[in-house]
Amino acid sequence: MQVTRREFLAANAALAAAVLPGALLAALQAETPAAPDLSTWERVRAQFSLDPALMHLASFFIASHPVPVRDAIEGYRRAIDRNPFHVVEHGLFAEAEHNVQMKVQAEVADYLGARPQDVCLTGNTTTGLALVYHGLPLKAGDEVLCTTHDHYSHHESIRLANQRSGATMRMVPLYSDAATASTDAMVDALLKGIGPKTRVVGLTWVHSSTGMRLPIRELAAALRARSGPPLLLVVDGVHGLGSTDETVAGLGCDYFCAGTHKWMFAPRGTGLVWANADNWARLRPVIPSFSDLDQYQAWERQAPVASPTNADRMAPGGFHAFEHQWATAAAFAMHRQMGRARVAGRIRELNDQCKAGLAANPKVKLHTPISPGLSAGLVAFEVAGVSPADVVRQLFARNIVASTSPYAVTYARLAPSLVNTADEVERAVRAVREISGRA
Ligand SMILES: Cc1ncc(COP(=O)(O)O)c(C=O)c1O
């Protein structure tokens, strides 16, 4: 059961006395500037205060806050600094109409195609993955199957949880060369990887190692269609959320974990987990929640919680940087205003251009699939005779911010996004040509 925050408040007379009659939201709304014009990409780019001397092609790493997010953070910060007790207590615990955290869940849910009560707010992807894997009721004899392509945060969340539960972990590759991988071959590799003990499968939507975007829908459907014990699918979705035109709740995964401080441009230190009510109910909470009334009342009675686990009960409690958490709604509203299909189309256009430009260079080995269906906003590549770290250094010497992938096998990455132009992509491709000695 979701906290009826008024009740949560009423549980404590001192807190109950402090309820504000809905004034907080009204005051904040009055302070918040009208949504900016985002009708052109130039206007979207103008929302970011990125250093204009640099070309930013690694923005997926951590967001620069756009104007609507900076304004929202600043509005909440001012309000909290003026009256920390009332603003935080009210924003967290007021009834739905005036509850800021619930408004964030509603805005996020709208984008995910989900129910607000199924959205769990976290601090980043890593926390979400750790909450899910530690929450799953795995035991000795069970196995979590993941892939060799997943991020450190994913592998280590599984490993740390297994150290407690006694379950084991196995990794399989879905491809040997991302650039030539096909959906059928990846589905086949995943199904072949499943063993008799496999209970949970962990996948990553967009691999930050190669830029591969996994066909999650097809993989999820194949997992469901196979015979044998049902499997739960956990997805690290951080580089697909905000870069693709997909409805998360319809992807077919059971648990979707993502930071919102990358492609969504939400405040740094924000993220989410989505699952449906049945899958939330399977989890054992890890961190005491501040938004679940049943858990709080069970504590008061010193009795076990009777109702099933839900998203709110899984949300890490304690006080947070609420000006950041609450300003998440502004980022999702900005994406809603820009339009998911339009955003995905723009990212695709710039990445297609980047891939085509790099692929035309015989000294470049492109690791990201050319197919837009199997890629998103990242382009991973190697330059013959130049280490990935050197490629990135030499790009930076030309004022181009690129990155290397933080994996055992590392590549250089360019990640054209909404903060870039076609001209910038062209200049970056030309710079790689110079670095490769093909200028
Ligand atoms: C695929 C993937 N998963 C997880 C993370 C960690 O993200 P977060 O900072 O949101 O925990 C990263 C980092 O960039 C990543 O590339």
Tab-separated table of C-alpha atoms and ligand atoms in Angstrom:
chain	number	residue	atom	x	y	z
A	1	MET	CA	0.000	0.000	0.000
A	2	GLN	CA	1.257	3.429	-0.924
A	3	VAL	CA	1.605	5.816	1.984
A	4	THR	CA	-1.309	8.079	2.326
A	5	ARG	CA	1.147	10.706	3.338
A	6	ARG	CA	-1.363	12.524	5.519
A	7	GLU	CA	-1.620	9.373	7.579
A	8	PHE	CA	2.120	9.016	7.678
A	9	LEU	CA	2.224	12.539	8.997
A	10	ALA	CA	-0.598	11.958	11.407
A	11	ALA	CA	1.416	9.135	12.901
A	12	ASN	CA	3.533	11.793	14.499
A	13	ALA	CA	1.749	14.616	16.262
A	14	ALA	CA	4.663	16.997	15.960
A	15	LEU	CA	4.772	16.469	12.229
A	16	ALA	CA	1.008	16.613	11.852
A	17	ALA	CA	0.976	20.075	13.328
A	18	ALA	CA	3.217	21.245	10.522
A	19	VAL	CA	1.084	20.440	7.498
A	20	LEU	CA	0.865	23.318	5.058
A	21	PRO	CA	-2.435	23.659	3.218
A	22	GLY	CA	-1.104	23.082	-0.266
A	23	ALA	CA	0.717	26.395	-0.323
A	24	LEU	CA	4.078	24.905	-1.167
A	25	LEU	CA	3.320	23.697	-4.664
A	26	ALA	CA	1.426	26.835	-5.532
A	27	ALA	CA	4.324	29.003	-4.337
A	28	LEU	CA	6.854	26.933	-6.257
A	29	GLN	CA	4.760	26.967	-9.392
A	30	ALA	CA	4.495	30.734	-9.169
A	31	GLU	CA	8.313	30.943	-9.005
A	32	THR	CA	8.918	28.520	-11.874
A	33	PRO	CA	9.422	30.224	-15.251
A	34	ALA	CA	7.191	29.138	-18.160
A	35	ALA	CA	8.486	26.230	-20.265
A	36	PRO	CA	10.984	27.499	-22.856
A	37	ASP	CA	10.486	27.265	-26.619
A	38	LEU	CA	12.008	23.912	-27.638
A	39	SER	CA	10.694	23.905	-31.190
A	40	THR	CA	14.127	23.890	-32.850
A	41	TRP	CA	17.326	22.011	-31.971
A	42	GLU	CA	19.094	25.343	-31.689
A	43	ARG	CA	16.662	26.356	-28.962
A	44	VAL	CA	17.122	23.003	-27.233
A	45	ARG	CA	20.906	23.446	-27.347
A	46	ALA	CA	20.496	26.925	-25.863
A	47	GLN	CA	19.108	25.350	-22.666
A	48	PHE	CA	22.574	24.034	-21.738
A	49	SER	CA	25.395	26.115	-20.319
A	50	LEU	CA	28.114	23.884	-21.762
A	51	ASP	CA	31.526	25.431	-22.388
A	52	PRO	CA	31.223	26.757	-25.966
A	53	ALA	CA	34.969	26.356	-26.518
A	54	LEU	CA	34.507	22.591	-26.438
A	55	MET	CA	32.570	20.145	-28.567
A	56	HIS	CA	30.715	17.871	-26.129
A	57	LEU	CA	30.531	14.337	-27.493
A	58	ALA	CA	30.505	12.487	-24.169
A	59	SER	CA	27.331	13.983	-22.683
A	60	PHE	CA	25.825	10.571	-21.975
A	61	PHE	CA	28.355	10.157	-19.159
A	62	ILE	CA	26.622	12.644	-16.863
A	63	ALA	CA	24.108	15.344	-17.764
A	64	SER	CA	24.644	19.055	-17.953
A	65	HIS	CA	21.457	20.475	-16.408
A	66	PRO	CA	19.298	22.318	-18.963
A	67	VAL	CA	17.540	25.579	-17.993
A	68	PRO	CA	14.194	24.025	-16.898
A	69	VAL	CA	16.055	21.605	-14.613
A	70	ARG	CA	18.357	24.308	-13.248
A	71	ASP	CA	15.314	26.508	-12.587
A	72	ALA	CA	13.457	23.695	-10.833
A	73	ILE	CA	16.472	22.811	-8.672
A	74	GLU	CA	16.943	26.454	-7.813
A	75	GLY	CA	13.246	26.915	-6.947
A	76	TYR	CA	13.208	23.903	-4.639
A	77	ARG	CA	16.591	24.845	-3.166
A	78	ARG	CA	15.373	28.348	-2.303
A	79	ALA	CA	12.203	26.942	-0.767
A	80	ILE	CA	14.091	24.355	1.297
A	81	ASP	CA	16.701	26.879	2.411
A	82	ARG	CA	13.912	29.209	3.560
A	83	ASN	CA	12.039	26.587	5.554
A	84	PRO	CA	13.666	23.140	5.468
A	85	PHE	CA	11.306	21.416	7.901
A	86	HIS	CA	7.988	22.421	6.385
A	87	VAL	CA	9.027	22.179	2.759
A	88	VAL	CA	10.636	18.741	2.994
A	89	GLU	CA	8.050	17.291	5.334
A	90	HIS	CA	5.213	18.612	3.189
A	91	GLY	CA	6.789	17.676	-0.139
A	92	LEU	CA	7.344	14.127	1.062
A	93	PHE	CA	4.334	13.412	3.222
A	94	ALA	CA	1.424	15.613	2.098
A	95	GLU	CA	-1.601	13.988	0.496
A	96	ALA	CA	-1.321	13.198	-3.228
A	97	GLU	CA	-2.628	16.522	-4.490
A	98	HIS	CA	0.184	18.434	-2.780
A	99	ASN	CA	2.861	15.776	-2.576
A	100	VAL	CA	5.927	16.707	-4.630
A	101	GLN	CA	7.465	13.223	-4.685
A	102	MET	CA	4.223	11.708	-5.994
A	103	LYS	CA	4.091	14.368	-8.700
A	104	VAL	CA	7.588	13.286	-9.767
A	105	GLN	CA	6.461	9.654	-9.899
A	106	ALA	CA	3.447	10.680	-12.021
A	107	GLU	CA	5.554	12.662	-14.519
A	108	VAL	CA	8.109	9.828	-14.804
A	109	ALA	CA	5.346	7.220	-15.159
A	110	ASP	CA	3.769	9.173	-17.997
A	111	TYR	CA	7.046	8.911	-19.952
A	112	LEU	CA	7.547	5.228	-19.121
A	113	GLY	CA	3.958	4.276	-19.996
A	114	ALA	CA	3.621	3.020	-16.432
A	115	ARG	CA	1.555	3.535	-13.288
A	116	PRO	CA	2.966	6.172	-10.895
A	117	GLN	CA	2.866	3.726	-7.991
A	118	ASP	CA	5.206	1.382	-9.911
A	119	VAL	CA	7.987	3.959	-10.188
A	120	CYS	CA	10.711	3.693	-7.556
A	121	LEU	CA	12.949	6.765	-7.314
A	122	THR	CA	16.640	5.986	-6.744
A	123	GLY	CA	19.913	7.889	-6.975
A	124	ASN	CA	21.302	6.262	-10.128
A	125	THR	CA	21.397	3.056	-12.175
A	126	THR	CA	23.849	1.396	-9.811
A	127	THR	CA	21.579	1.792	-6.792
A	128	GLY	CA	18.602	0.460	-8.760
A	129	LEU	CA	20.465	-2.649	-9.888
A	130	ALA	CA	21.771	-3.290	-6.376
A	131	LEU	CA	18.264	-2.897	-4.892
A	132	VAL	CA	16.757	-5.356	-7.370
A	133	TYR	CA	19.448	-8.039	-7.169
A	134	HIS	CA	19.605	-7.822	-3.372
A	135	GLY	CA	15.830	-7.844	-3.234
A	136	LEU	CA	15.287	-10.972	-5.316
A	137	PRO	CA	14.602	-14.063	-3.193
A	138	LEU	CA	17.477	-16.096	-4.665
A	139	LYS	CA	19.107	-18.966	-2.800
A	140	ALA	CA	21.942	-21.464	-3.118
A	141	GLY	CA	21.329	-23.542	-6.247
A	142	ASP	CA	19.865	-20.603	-8.211
A	143	GLU	CA	21.790	-18.876	-10.971
A	144	VAL	CA	21.757	-15.375	-12.405
A	145	LEU	CA	22.695	-15.379	-16.070
A	146	CYS	CA	24.072	-12.138	-17.463
A	147	THR	CA	26.311	-11.254	-20.364
A	148	THR	CA	29.955	-10.356	-20.861
A	149	HIS	CA	28.765	-6.980	-22.193
A	150	ASP	CA	27.254	-5.581	-18.992
A	151	HIS	CA	28.633	-2.691	-16.991
A	152	TYR	CA	30.697	-3.005	-13.820
A	153	SER	CA	27.686	-1.786	-11.780
A	154	HIS	CA	25.546	-4.623	-13.117
A	155	HIS	CA	28.057	-7.444	-12.660
A	156	GLU	CA	29.011	-6.276	-9.205
A	157	SER	CA	25.389	-5.836	-8.084
A	158	ILE	CA	24.819	-9.494	-8.973
A	159	ARG	CA	28.074	-10.633	-7.392
A	160	LEU	CA	27.498	-8.768	-4.121
A	161	ALA	CA	23.916	-10.012	-3.844
A	162	ASN	CA	25.001	-13.585	-4.590
A	163	GLN	CA	27.630	-13.427	-1.864
A	164	ARG	CA	24.733	-13.070	0.565
A	165	SER	CA	22.216	-15.449	-1.022
A	166	GLY	CA	24.539	-18.238	-2.169
A	167	ALA	CA	23.231	-18.020	-5.745
A	168	THR	CA	25.758	-18.162	-8.563
A	169	MET	CA	26.409	-15.981	-11.570
A	170	ARG	CA	27.342	-16.891	-15.126
A	171	MET	CA	28.088	-14.661	-18.084
A	172	VAL	CA	27.644	-15.423	-21.763
A	173	PRO	CA	28.578	-13.332	-24.799
A	174	LEU	CA	25.691	-12.479	-27.117
A	175	TYR	CA	28.074	-11.629	-29.970
A	176	SER	CA	31.775	-11.682	-30.721
A	177	ASP	CA	31.604	-8.632	-32.995
A	178	ALA	CA	28.839	-6.122	-32.215
A	179	ALA	CA	29.114	-4.541	-35.662
A	180	THR	CA	27.964	-7.731	-37.401
A	181	ALA	CA	25.625	-9.148	-34.719
A	182	SER	CA	22.023	-9.955	-35.666
A	183	THR	CA	18.874	-10.145	-33.551
A	184	ASP	CA	18.370	-13.826	-34.360
A	185	ALA	CA	21.938	-14.738	-33.418
A	186	MET	CA	21.684	-12.826	-30.112
A	187	VAL	CA	18.350	-14.436	-29.235
A	188	ASP	CA	19.898	-17.809	-30.006
A	189	ALA	CA	23.007	-17.097	-27.905
A	190	LEU	CA	20.882	-16.019	-24.949
A	191	LEU	CA	18.592	-19.038	-25.096
A	192	LYS	CA	21.587	-21.379	-25.390
A	193	GLY	CA	23.139	-19.696	-22.356
A	194	ILE	CA	20.208	-20.547	-20.071
A	195	GLY	CA	20.975	-23.488	-17.808
A	196	PRO	CA	18.837	-25.649	-15.526
A	197	LYS	CA	19.566	-23.398	-12.523
A	198	THR	CA	18.962	-20.066	-14.259
A	199	ARG	CA	16.235	-18.076	-12.501
A	200	VAL	CA	17.144	-14.513	-13.411
A	201	VAL	CA	18.575	-12.990	-16.592
A	202	GLY	CA	20.394	-9.651	-16.544
A	203	LEU	CA	20.771	-7.650	-19.771
A	204	THR	CA	21.886	-4.160	-20.727
A	205	TRP	CA	19.747	-2.247	-23.204
A	206	VAL	CA	22.523	-0.174	-24.788
A	207	HIS	CA	26.054	-1.447	-24.232
A	208	SER	CA	28.347	1.399	-23.281
A	209	SER	CA	31.222	-0.860	-24.386
A	210	THR	CA	30.229	-1.137	-28.056
A	211	GLY	CA	27.141	1.012	-28.595
A	212	MET	CA	25.062	-2.131	-29.305
A	213	ARG	CA	21.372	-1.591	-28.551
A	214	LEU	CA	19.968	-4.984	-27.637
A	215	PRO	CA	16.588	-5.905	-29.128
A	216	ILE	CA	15.090	-6.209	-25.635
A	217	ARG	CA	11.555	-6.834	-26.910
A	218	GLU	CA	12.658	-9.837	-28.979
A	219	LEU	CA	14.933	-11.185	-26.246
A	220	ALA	CA	12.198	-10.828	-23.623
A	221	ALA	CA	9.636	-12.513	-25.894
A	222	ALA	CA	12.032	-15.415	-26.540
A	223	LEU	CA	12.606	-15.848	-22.790
A	224	ARG	CA	8.881	-15.919	-22.183
A	225	ALA	CA	8.182	-18.348	-25.046
A	226	ARG	CA	10.711	-21.000	-23.986
A	227	SER	CA	9.634	-23.988	-21.907
A	228	GLY	CA	11.071	-24.464	-18.433
A	229	PRO	CA	10.783	-22.508	-15.207
A	230	PRO	CA	9.841	-18.826	-15.682
A	231	LEU	CA	12.766	-16.429	-15.689
A	232	LEU	CA	12.873	-12.862	-14.441
A	233	LEU	CA	14.503	-10.323	-16.751
A	234	VAL	CA	16.415	-7.410	-15.212
A	235	VAL	CA	17.483	-4.657	-17.622
A	236	ASP	CA	20.039	-1.925	-17.133
A	237	GLY	CA	18.359	0.593	-19.398
A	238	VAL	CA	20.344	3.729	-18.732
A	239	HIS	CA	21.565	4.471	-22.268
A	240	GLY	CA	18.243	3.672	-23.949
A	241	LEU	CA	16.069	5.864	-21.712
A	242	GLY	CA	15.852	9.301	-23.348
A	243	SER	CA	17.682	8.277	-26.528
A	244	THR	CA	15.174	5.891	-28.133
A	245	ASP	CA	11.485	6.021	-28.992
A	246	GLU	CA	10.454	3.143	-26.744
A	247	THR	CA	7.852	2.739	-24.027
A	248	VAL	CA	9.749	1.192	-21.145
A	249	ALA	CA	6.775	-0.518	-19.520
A	250	GLY	CA	6.056	-2.316	-22.802
A	251	LEU	CA	9.579	-3.605	-23.434
A	252	GLY	CA	8.867	-6.970	-21.821
A	253	CYS	CA	11.415	-6.798	-19.008
A	254	ASP	CA	10.494	-7.465	-15.383
A	255	TYR	CA	12.771	-4.884	-13.763
A	256	PHE	CA	14.023	-1.789	-15.549
A	257	CYS	CA	16.823	0.144	-13.826
A	258	ALA	CA	18.220	3.428	-15.101
A	259	GLY	CA	19.877	6.619	-14.028
A	260	THR	CA	17.975	9.670	-15.215
A	261	HIS	CA	21.078	11.862	-15.054
A	262	LYS	CA	22.358	10.877	-18.478
A	263	TRP	CA	20.104	11.022	-21.569
A	264	MET	CA	17.069	12.343	-19.639
A	265	PHE	CA	19.005	15.431	-18.364
A	266	ALA	CA	17.467	15.020	-14.906
A	267	PRO	CA	19.534	16.232	-11.962
A	268	ARG	CA	22.785	14.475	-11.229
A	269	GLY	CA	22.142	11.832	-8.590
A	270	THR	CA	18.717	10.706	-9.828
A	271	GLY	CA	17.427	7.440	-11.250
A	272	LEU	CA	14.557	4.979	-11.221
A	273	VAL	CA	13.486	1.378	-11.169
A	274	TRP	CA	10.264	0.310	-12.862
A	275	ALA	CA	8.501	-3.043	-12.342
A	276	ASN	CA	4.852	-4.098	-12.284
A	277	ALA	CA	3.012	-4.817	-9.041
A	278	ASP	CA	3.600	-8.596	-9.242
A	279	ASN	CA	7.332	-8.143	-9.689
A	280	TRP	CA	7.596	-5.550	-6.922
A	281	ALA	CA	5.843	-8.060	-4.690
A	282	ARG	CA	8.640	-10.612	-5.243
A	283	LEU	CA	11.314	-8.343	-3.768
A	284	ARG	CA	12.589	-8.069	-0.224
A	285	PRO	CA	13.270	-4.436	0.695
A	286	VAL	CA	16.872	-3.547	1.381
A	287	ILE	CA	16.810	0.016	2.730
A	288	PRO	CA	14.073	1.370	5.028
A	289	SER	CA	11.593	3.408	3.011
A	290	PHE	CA	10.303	6.861	3.943
A	291	SER	CA	7.321	6.579	1.600
A	292	ASP	CA	5.553	3.380	2.584
A	293	LEU	CA	2.983	3.665	5.337
A	294	ASP	CA	2.599	-0.077	5.915
A	295	GLN	CA	6.283	-0.493	6.623
A	296	TYR	CA	6.234	2.458	9.012
A	297	GLN	CA	3.148	1.242	10.867
A	298	ALA	CA	4.513	-2.298	11.082
A	299	TRP	CA	7.604	-0.817	12.702
A	300	GLU	CA	5.414	1.069	15.174
A	301	ARG	CA	3.688	-2.184	16.092
A	302	GLN	CA	6.975	-4.109	15.876
A	303	ALA	CA	5.151	-6.567	13.605
A	304	PRO	CA	5.957	-7.974	10.173
A	305	VAL	CA	4.659	-5.985	7.199
A	306	ALA	CA	1.550	-7.770	5.971
A	307	SER	CA	1.089	-6.207	2.522
A	308	PRO	CA	3.174	-7.080	-0.568
A	309	THR	CA	6.307	-5.102	-1.380
A	310	ASN	CA	5.734	-2.179	-3.743
A	311	ALA	CA	7.852	0.433	-5.516
A	312	ASP	CA	7.633	2.896	-2.624
A	313	ARG	CA	8.808	0.288	-0.139
A	314	MET	CA	11.859	-0.426	-2.310
A	315	ALA	CA	12.766	3.281	-2.624
A	316	PRO	CA	15.747	4.107	-0.417
A	317	GLY	CA	14.521	6.185	2.492
A	318	GLY	CA	16.340	8.715	4.577
A	319	PHE	CA	16.502	12.314	3.459
A	320	HIS	CA	18.015	13.098	0.097
A	321	ALA	CA	19.042	16.130	-1.964
A	322	PHE	CA	15.342	16.784	-2.568
A	323	GLU	CA	15.926	19.823	-4.758
A	324	HIS	CA	17.543	17.353	-7.177
A	325	GLN	CA	15.107	14.480	-6.773
A	326	TRP	CA	12.068	16.719	-7.171
A	327	ALA	CA	13.503	18.565	-10.191
A	328	THR	CA	13.505	15.224	-12.031
A	329	ALA	CA	9.940	16.058	-13.094
A	330	ALA	CA	11.191	19.121	-14.977
A	331	ALA	CA	13.520	16.950	-17.079
A	332	PHE	CA	10.751	14.503	-17.945
A	333	ALA	CA	8.428	17.399	-18.752
A	334	MET	CA	11.123	18.798	-21.053
A	335	HIS	CA	11.340	15.443	-22.862
A	336	ARG	CA	7.567	15.323	-23.124
A	337	GLN	CA	7.607	18.790	-24.654
A	338	MET	CA	10.395	17.890	-27.121
A	339	GLY	CA	8.627	14.647	-28.064
A	340	ARG	CA	10.141	11.204	-27.627
A	341	ALA	CA	10.033	10.301	-31.333
A	342	ARG	CA	11.524	13.653	-32.307
A	343	VAL	CA	14.349	13.301	-29.753
A	344	ALA	CA	15.115	9.741	-30.855
A	345	GLY	CA	15.033	10.811	-34.510
A	346	ARG	CA	17.524	13.604	-33.912
A	347	ILE	CA	19.904	11.356	-31.963
A	348	ARG	CA	19.624	8.711	-34.648
A	349	GLU	CA	20.297	11.229	-37.439
A	350	LEU	CA	23.485	12.520	-35.778
A	351	ASN	CA	24.711	9.023	-34.904
A	352	ASP	CA	24.008	7.731	-38.424
A	353	GLN	CA	26.068	10.618	-39.750
A	354	CYS	CA	28.881	9.878	-37.290
A	355	LYS	CA	28.920	6.165	-38.142
A	356	ALA	CA	28.866	6.790	-41.878
A	357	GLY	CA	31.725	9.276	-41.590
A	358	LEU	CA	33.878	6.972	-39.468
A	359	ALA	CA	33.059	3.893	-41.576
A	360	ALA	CA	34.314	5.688	-44.684
A	361	ASN	CA	37.782	5.791	-43.100
A	362	PRO	CA	39.673	2.561	-43.823
A	363	LYS	CA	41.834	3.136	-40.729
A	364	VAL	CA	38.768	3.034	-38.464
A	365	LYS	CA	37.160	-0.135	-37.149
A	366	LEU	CA	33.581	0.663	-36.156
A	367	HIS	CA	32.293	-1.533	-33.312
A	368	THR	CA	28.755	-0.135	-33.187
A	369	PRO	CA	26.209	-1.705	-35.541
A	370	ILE	CA	25.302	0.508	-38.504
A	371	SER	CA	21.658	-0.544	-38.103
A	372	PRO	CA	19.713	2.123	-36.168
A	373	GLY	CA	17.603	-0.704	-34.734
A	374	LEU	CA	20.672	-2.160	-33.022
A	375	SER	CA	22.282	1.101	-31.930
A	376	ALA	CA	21.356	4.305	-30.139
A	377	GLY	CA	23.435	7.331	-29.164
A	378	LEU	CA	26.945	5.907	-28.790
A	379	VAL	CA	29.536	5.173	-31.460
A	380	ALA	CA	32.471	2.966	-30.398
A	381	PHE	CA	35.474	2.647	-32.659
A	382	GLU	CA	39.200	1.996	-32.928
A	383	VAL	CA	41.819	3.741	-35.037
A	384	ALA	CA	44.545	1.505	-36.453
A	385	GLY	CA	47.850	2.081	-34.678
A	386	VAL	CA	46.451	4.581	-32.104
A	387	SER	CA	45.258	3.456	-28.656
A	388	PRO	CA	41.703	4.483	-27.671
A	389	ALA	CA	43.136	6.645	-24.863
A	390	ASP	CA	45.373	8.398	-27.384
A	391	VAL	CA	42.471	8.942	-29.759
A	392	VAL	CA	40.563	10.636	-26.930
A	393	ARG	CA	43.633	12.696	-25.934
A	394	GLN	CA	44.207	13.824	-29.503
A	395	LEU	CA	40.525	14.701	-29.913
A	396	PHE	CA	40.676	16.771	-26.747
A	397	ALA	CA	43.747	18.574	-28.116
A	398	ARG	CA	41.287	19.671	-30.853
A	399	ASN	CA	38.702	20.740	-28.212
A	400	ILE	CA	36.547	17.673	-28.761
A	401	VAL	CA	35.366	15.870	-25.629
A	402	ALA	CA	35.209	12.118	-26.313
A	403	SER	CA	35.601	9.149	-23.967
A	404	THR	CA	36.953	5.622	-23.763
A	405	SER	CA	34.702	2.780	-22.686
A	406	PRO	CA	35.471	1.650	-19.107
A	407	TYR	CA	35.696	-2.071	-19.834
A	408	ALA	CA	38.514	-4.659	-19.957
A	409	VAL	CA	38.525	-4.240	-23.749
A	410	THR	CA	38.243	-0.540	-24.350
A	411	TYR	CA	37.301	1.545	-27.412
A	412	ALA	CA	37.088	5.252	-28.181
A	413	ARG	CA	33.534	6.651	-28.140
A	414	LEU	CA	31.776	9.590	-29.722
A	415	ALA	CA	28.216	10.164	-28.547
A	416	PRO	CA	26.340	12.750	-30.619
A	417	SER	CA	23.310	13.969	-28.685
A	418	LEU	CA	20.835	16.831	-28.482
A	419	VAL	CA	23.624	19.200	-27.449
A	420	ASN	CA	25.410	18.693	-30.804
A	421	THR	CA	24.972	19.779	-34.417
A	422	ALA	CA	25.607	18.034	-37.739
A	423	ASP	CA	28.507	20.414	-38.259
A	424	GLU	CA	30.098	19.313	-34.972
A	425	VAL	CA	29.726	15.663	-35.944
A	426	GLU	CA	31.381	16.408	-39.268
A	427	ARG	CA	34.271	18.170	-37.502
A	428	ALA	CA	34.695	15.244	-35.099
A	429	VAL	CA	34.782	12.748	-38.001
A	430	ARG	CA	37.355	14.958	-39.743
A	431	ALA	CA	39.446	15.083	-36.555
A	432	VAL	CA	39.431	11.283	-36.354
A	433	ARG	CA	40.550	11.225	-39.989
A	434	GLU	CA	43.497	13.477	-39.094
A	435	ILE	CA	44.386	11.334	-36.069
A	436	SER	CA	44.294	8.216	-38.240
A	437	GLY	CA	46.737	9.832	-40.701
A	438	ARG	CA	44.096	9.939	-43.489
A	439	ALA	CA	43.557	13.694	-43.505
B	1	LIG	C1	25.647	0.581	-19.046
B	1	LIG	C2	25.847	1.371	-17.785
B	1	LIG	N1	25.214	0.993	-16.661
B	1	LIG	C3	25.361	1.668	-15.503
B	1	LIG	C4	26.159	2.786	-15.431
B	1	LIG	C5	26.245	3.521	-14.126
B	1	LIG	O1	25.306	4.552	-14.157
B	1	LIG	P1	24.859	5.347	-12.866
B	1	LIG	O2	25.844	6.470	-12.686
B	1	LIG	O3	23.517	5.899	-13.198
B	1	LIG	O4	24.851	4.424	-11.727
B	1	LIG	C6	26.853	3.227	-16.565
B	1	LIG	C7	27.704	4.418	-16.502
B	1	LIG	O5	27.832	5.188	-17.401
B	1	LIG	C8	26.691	2.480	-17.768
B	1	LIG	O6	27.348	2.850	-18.885
